Coordinates of N, CA and C in Angstrom, one line a residue:
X1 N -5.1 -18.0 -2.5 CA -5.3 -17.7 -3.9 C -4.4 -16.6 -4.4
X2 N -3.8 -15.6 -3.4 CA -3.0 -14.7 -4.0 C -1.7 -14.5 -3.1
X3 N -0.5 -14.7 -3.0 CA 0.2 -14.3 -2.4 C 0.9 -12.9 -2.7
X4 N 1.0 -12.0 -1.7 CA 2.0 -10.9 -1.7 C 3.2 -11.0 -1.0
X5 N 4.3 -10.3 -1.7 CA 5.5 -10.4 -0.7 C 6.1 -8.5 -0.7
X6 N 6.1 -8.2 0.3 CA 6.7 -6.7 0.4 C 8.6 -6.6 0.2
X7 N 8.9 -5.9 0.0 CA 10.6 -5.4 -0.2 C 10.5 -4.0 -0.1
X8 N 12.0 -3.6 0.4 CA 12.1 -3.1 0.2 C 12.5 -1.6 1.2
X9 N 11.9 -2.1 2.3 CA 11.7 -1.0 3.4 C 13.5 -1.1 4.0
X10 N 13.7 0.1 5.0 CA 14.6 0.1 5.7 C 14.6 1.6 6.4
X11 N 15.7 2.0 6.6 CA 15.6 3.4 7.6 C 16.2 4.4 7.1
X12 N 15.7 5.7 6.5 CA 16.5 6.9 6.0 C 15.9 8.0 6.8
X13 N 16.8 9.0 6.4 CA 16.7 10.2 7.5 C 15.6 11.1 6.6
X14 N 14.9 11.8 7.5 CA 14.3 12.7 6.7 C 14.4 13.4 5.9
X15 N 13.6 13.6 4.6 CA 13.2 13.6 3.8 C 14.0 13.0 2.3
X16 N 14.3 12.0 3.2 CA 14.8 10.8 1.7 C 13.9 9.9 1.2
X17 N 14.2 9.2 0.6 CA 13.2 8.6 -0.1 C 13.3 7.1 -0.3
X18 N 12.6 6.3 -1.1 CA 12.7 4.8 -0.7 C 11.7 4.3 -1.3
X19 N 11.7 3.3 -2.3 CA 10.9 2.3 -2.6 C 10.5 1.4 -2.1
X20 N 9.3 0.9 -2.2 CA 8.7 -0.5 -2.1 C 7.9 -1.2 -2.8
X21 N 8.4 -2.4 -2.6 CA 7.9 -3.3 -4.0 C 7.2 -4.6 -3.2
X22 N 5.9 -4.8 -3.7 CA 5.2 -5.7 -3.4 C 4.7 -6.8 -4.9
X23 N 5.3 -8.1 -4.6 CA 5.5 -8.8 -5.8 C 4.1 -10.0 -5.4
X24 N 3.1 -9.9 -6.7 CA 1.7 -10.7 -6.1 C 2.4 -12.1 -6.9
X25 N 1.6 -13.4 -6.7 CA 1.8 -14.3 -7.5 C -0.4 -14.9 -7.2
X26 N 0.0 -16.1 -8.0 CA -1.5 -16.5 -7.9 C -2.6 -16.5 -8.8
X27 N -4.1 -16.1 -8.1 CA -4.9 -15.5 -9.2 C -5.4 -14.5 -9.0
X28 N -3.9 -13.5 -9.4 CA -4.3 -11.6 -9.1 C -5.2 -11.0 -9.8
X29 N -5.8 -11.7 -11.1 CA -6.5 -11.3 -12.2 C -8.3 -11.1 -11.2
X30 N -8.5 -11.7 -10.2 CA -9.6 -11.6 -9.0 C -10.0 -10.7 -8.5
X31 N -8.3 -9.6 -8.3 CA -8.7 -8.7 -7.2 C -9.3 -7.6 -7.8
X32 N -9.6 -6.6 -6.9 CA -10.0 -5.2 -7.2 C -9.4 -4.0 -6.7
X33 N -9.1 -4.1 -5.9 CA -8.5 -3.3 -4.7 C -7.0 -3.4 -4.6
X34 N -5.4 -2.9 -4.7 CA -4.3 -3.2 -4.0 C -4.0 -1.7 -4.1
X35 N -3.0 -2.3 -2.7 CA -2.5 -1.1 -2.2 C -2.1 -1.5 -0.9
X36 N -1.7 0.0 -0.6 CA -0.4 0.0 0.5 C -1.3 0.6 2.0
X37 N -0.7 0.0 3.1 CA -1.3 0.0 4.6 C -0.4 0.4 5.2
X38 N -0.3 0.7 6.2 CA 0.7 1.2 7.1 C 0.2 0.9 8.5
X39 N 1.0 0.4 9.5 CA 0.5 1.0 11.0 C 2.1 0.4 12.3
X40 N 1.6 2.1 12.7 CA 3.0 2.4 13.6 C 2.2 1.7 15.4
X41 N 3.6 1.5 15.8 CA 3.0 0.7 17.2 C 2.0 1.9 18.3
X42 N 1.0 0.8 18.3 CA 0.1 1.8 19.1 C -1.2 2.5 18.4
X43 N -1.3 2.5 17.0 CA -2.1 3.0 16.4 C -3.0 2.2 15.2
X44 N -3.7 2.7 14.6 CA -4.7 1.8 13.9 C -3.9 2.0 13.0
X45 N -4.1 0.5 11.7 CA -4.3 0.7 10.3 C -4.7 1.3 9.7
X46 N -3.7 2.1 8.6 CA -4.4 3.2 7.8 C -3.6 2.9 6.5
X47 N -5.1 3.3 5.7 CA -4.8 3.6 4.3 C -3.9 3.9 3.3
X48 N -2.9 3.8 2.3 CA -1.6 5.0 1.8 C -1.8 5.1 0.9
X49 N -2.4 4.3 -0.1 CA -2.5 4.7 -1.2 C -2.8 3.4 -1.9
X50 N -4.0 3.4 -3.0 CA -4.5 2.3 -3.5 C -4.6 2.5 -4.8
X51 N -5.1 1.4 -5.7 CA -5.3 1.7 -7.4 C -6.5 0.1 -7.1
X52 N -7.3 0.9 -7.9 CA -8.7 0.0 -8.4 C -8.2 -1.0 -9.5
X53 N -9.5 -1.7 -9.8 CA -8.8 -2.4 -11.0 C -9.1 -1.3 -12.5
X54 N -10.3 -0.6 -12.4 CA -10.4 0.3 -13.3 C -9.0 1.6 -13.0
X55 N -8.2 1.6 -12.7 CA -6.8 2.4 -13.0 C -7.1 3.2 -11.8
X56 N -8.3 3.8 -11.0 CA -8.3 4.7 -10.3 C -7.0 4.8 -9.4
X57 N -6.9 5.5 -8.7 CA -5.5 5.8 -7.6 C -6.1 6.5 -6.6
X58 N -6.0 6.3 -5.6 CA -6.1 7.6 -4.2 C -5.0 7.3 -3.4
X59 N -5.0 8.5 -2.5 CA -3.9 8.4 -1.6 C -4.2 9.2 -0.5
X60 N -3.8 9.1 0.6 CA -4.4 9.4 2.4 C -3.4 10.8 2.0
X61 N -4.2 11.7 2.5 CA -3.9 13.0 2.5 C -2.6 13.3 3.3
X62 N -2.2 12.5 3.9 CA -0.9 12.9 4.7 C 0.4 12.5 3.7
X63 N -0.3 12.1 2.6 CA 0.8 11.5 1.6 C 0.9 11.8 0.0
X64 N -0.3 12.6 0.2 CA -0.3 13.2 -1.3 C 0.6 14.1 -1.8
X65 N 1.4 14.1 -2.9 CA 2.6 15.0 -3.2 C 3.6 14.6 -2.4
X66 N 3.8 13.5 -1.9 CA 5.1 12.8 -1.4 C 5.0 11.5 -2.1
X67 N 4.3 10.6 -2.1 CA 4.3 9.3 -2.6 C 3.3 9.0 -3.9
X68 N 3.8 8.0 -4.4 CA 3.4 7.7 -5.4 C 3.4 6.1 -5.5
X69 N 2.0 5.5 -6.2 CA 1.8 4.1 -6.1 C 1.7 3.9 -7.8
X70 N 2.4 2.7 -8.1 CA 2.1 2.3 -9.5 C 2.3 0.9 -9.8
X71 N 1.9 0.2 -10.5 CA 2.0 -1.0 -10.9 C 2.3 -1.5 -12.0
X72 N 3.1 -2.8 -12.2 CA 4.2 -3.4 -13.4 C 3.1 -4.4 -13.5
X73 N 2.0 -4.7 -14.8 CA 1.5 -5.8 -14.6 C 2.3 -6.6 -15.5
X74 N 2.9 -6.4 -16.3 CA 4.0 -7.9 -17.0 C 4.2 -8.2 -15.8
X75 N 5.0 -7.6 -14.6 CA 5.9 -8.3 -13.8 C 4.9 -8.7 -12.3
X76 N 3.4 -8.6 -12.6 CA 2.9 -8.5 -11.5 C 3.2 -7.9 -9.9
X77 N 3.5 -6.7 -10.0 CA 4.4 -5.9 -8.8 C 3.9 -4.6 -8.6
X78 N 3.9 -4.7 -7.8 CA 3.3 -2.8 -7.1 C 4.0 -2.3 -6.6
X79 N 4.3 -1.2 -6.7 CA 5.5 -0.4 -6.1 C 4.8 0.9 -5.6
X80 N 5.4 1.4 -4.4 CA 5.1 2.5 -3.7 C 6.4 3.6 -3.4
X81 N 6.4 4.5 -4.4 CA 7.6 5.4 -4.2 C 7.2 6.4 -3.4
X82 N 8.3 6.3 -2.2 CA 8.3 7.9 -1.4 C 9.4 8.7 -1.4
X83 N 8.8 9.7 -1.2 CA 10.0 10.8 -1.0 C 9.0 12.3 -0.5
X84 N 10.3 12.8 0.4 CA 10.5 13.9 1.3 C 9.5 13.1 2.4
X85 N 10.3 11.9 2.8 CA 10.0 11.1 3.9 C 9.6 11.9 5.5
X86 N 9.5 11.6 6.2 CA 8.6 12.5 7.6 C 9.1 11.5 8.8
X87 N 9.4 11.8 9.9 CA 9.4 10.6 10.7 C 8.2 9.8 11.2
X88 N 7.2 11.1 11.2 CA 5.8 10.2 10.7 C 5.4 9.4 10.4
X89 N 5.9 9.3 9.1 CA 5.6 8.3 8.3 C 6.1 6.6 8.6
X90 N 7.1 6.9 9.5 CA 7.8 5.9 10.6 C 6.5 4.4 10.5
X91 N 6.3 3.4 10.3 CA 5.4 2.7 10.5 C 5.9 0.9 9.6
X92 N 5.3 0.1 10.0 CA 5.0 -1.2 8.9 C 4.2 -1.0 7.8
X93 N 4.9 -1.2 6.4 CA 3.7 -0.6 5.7 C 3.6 -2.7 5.1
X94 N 2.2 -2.4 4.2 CA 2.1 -3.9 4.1 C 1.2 -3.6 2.7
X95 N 1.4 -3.9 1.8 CA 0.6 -4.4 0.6 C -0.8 -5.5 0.9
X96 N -2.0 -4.9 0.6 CA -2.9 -5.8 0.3 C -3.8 -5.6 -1.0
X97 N -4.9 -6.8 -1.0 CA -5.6 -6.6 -1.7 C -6.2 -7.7 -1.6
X98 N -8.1 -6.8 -2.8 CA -9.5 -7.4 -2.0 C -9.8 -7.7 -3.3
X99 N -10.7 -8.9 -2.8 CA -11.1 -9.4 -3.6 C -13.5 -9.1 -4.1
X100 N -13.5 -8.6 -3.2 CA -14.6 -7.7 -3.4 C -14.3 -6.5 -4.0
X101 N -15.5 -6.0 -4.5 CA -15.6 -4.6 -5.6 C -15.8 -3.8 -4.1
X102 N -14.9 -2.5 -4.4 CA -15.9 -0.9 -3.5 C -15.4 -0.1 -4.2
X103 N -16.1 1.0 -3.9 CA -16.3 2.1 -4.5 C -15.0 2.9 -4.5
X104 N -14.7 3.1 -3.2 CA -13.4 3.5 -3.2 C -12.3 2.9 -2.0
X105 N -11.3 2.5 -2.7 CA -10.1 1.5 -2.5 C -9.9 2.3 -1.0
X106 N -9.5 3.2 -1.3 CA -8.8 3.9 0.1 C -9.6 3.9 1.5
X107 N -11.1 4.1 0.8 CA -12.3 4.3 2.6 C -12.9 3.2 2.7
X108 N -12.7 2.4 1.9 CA -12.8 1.1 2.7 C -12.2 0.8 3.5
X109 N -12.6 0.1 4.7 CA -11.9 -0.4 5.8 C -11.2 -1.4 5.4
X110 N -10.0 -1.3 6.1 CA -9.0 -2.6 5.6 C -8.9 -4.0 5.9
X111 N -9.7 -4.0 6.8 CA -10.3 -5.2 7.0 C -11.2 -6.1 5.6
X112 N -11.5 -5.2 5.0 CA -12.0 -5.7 4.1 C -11.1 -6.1 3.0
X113 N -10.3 -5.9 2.7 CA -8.9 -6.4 2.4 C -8.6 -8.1 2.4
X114 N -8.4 -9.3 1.9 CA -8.4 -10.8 1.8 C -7.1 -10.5 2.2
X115 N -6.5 -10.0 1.3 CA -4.7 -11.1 1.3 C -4.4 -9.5 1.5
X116 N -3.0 -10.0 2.0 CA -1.6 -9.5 3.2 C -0.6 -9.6 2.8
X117 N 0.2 -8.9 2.5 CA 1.9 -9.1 2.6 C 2.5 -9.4 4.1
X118 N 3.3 -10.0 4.2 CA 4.2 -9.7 5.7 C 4.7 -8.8 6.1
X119 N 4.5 -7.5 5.5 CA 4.9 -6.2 5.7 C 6.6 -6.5 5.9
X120 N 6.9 -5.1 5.8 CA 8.1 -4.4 5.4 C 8.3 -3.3 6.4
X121 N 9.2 -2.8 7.8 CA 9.5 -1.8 8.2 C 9.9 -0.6 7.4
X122 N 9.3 0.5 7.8 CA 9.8 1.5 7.2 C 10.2 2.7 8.2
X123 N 11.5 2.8 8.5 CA 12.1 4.0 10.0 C 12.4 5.5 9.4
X124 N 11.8 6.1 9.9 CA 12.8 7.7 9.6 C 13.0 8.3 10.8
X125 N 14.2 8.9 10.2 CA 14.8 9.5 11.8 C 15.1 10.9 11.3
X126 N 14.5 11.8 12.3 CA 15.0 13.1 11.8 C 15.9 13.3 11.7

């Protein structure tokens, strides 16, 4: 019902910066939930930052005042701007979004999440 496609990722040195653009097609007008996921080898999926359908926004505390999530609905696309990048932050990040209502986008488990992008690498190197 909805596809996502991610762009955008590649490898900058710390604390550069870098867009990504997740472009939905389908019947996005369903969802509630999109936003951005992350997970580096070895570790669990986590949260980066989401927007409700009511406008809300949150963002995982290791990323607030570095990134920024916003959305083009003429062009149906979400974009996730970073900057003062971490090697941290090192991971696959992946756009999704749910088609169930929660409360809040971010502490929901991501599993709860329907649809997936193919994710996009994202490397920093000190």
């Amino acid at each position: 019902q909805v596809q996502l496609v991610e762009s955008g990722g590649g490898s900058v040195q710390a604390g550069g910066s870098l867009r990504l653009s997740c472009a939905a097609s389908g019947h996005t007008s369903s969802t509630y939930c999109v936003g951005w996921f992350r997970q580096a080898p070895g570790k669990e999926r986590e949260g980066v930052a989401t927007i409700r359908n009511d406008g809300q926004v949150t963002y995982a505390d290791s990323v607030k005042g570095r990134f920024t999530t916003s959305q083009d609905n003429a062009k149906n696309t979400l974009y996730l701007q970073m900057s003062s990048l971490k090697p941290e932050d090192t991971a696959m990040y992946y756009c999704a979004a749910s088609v169930g209502w929660f409360y809040s986008c971010i502490d929901t488990h991501w599993s709860n999440y329907a649809y997936w992008g193919q994710g996009t690498q994202v490397t920093v190197s000190a």
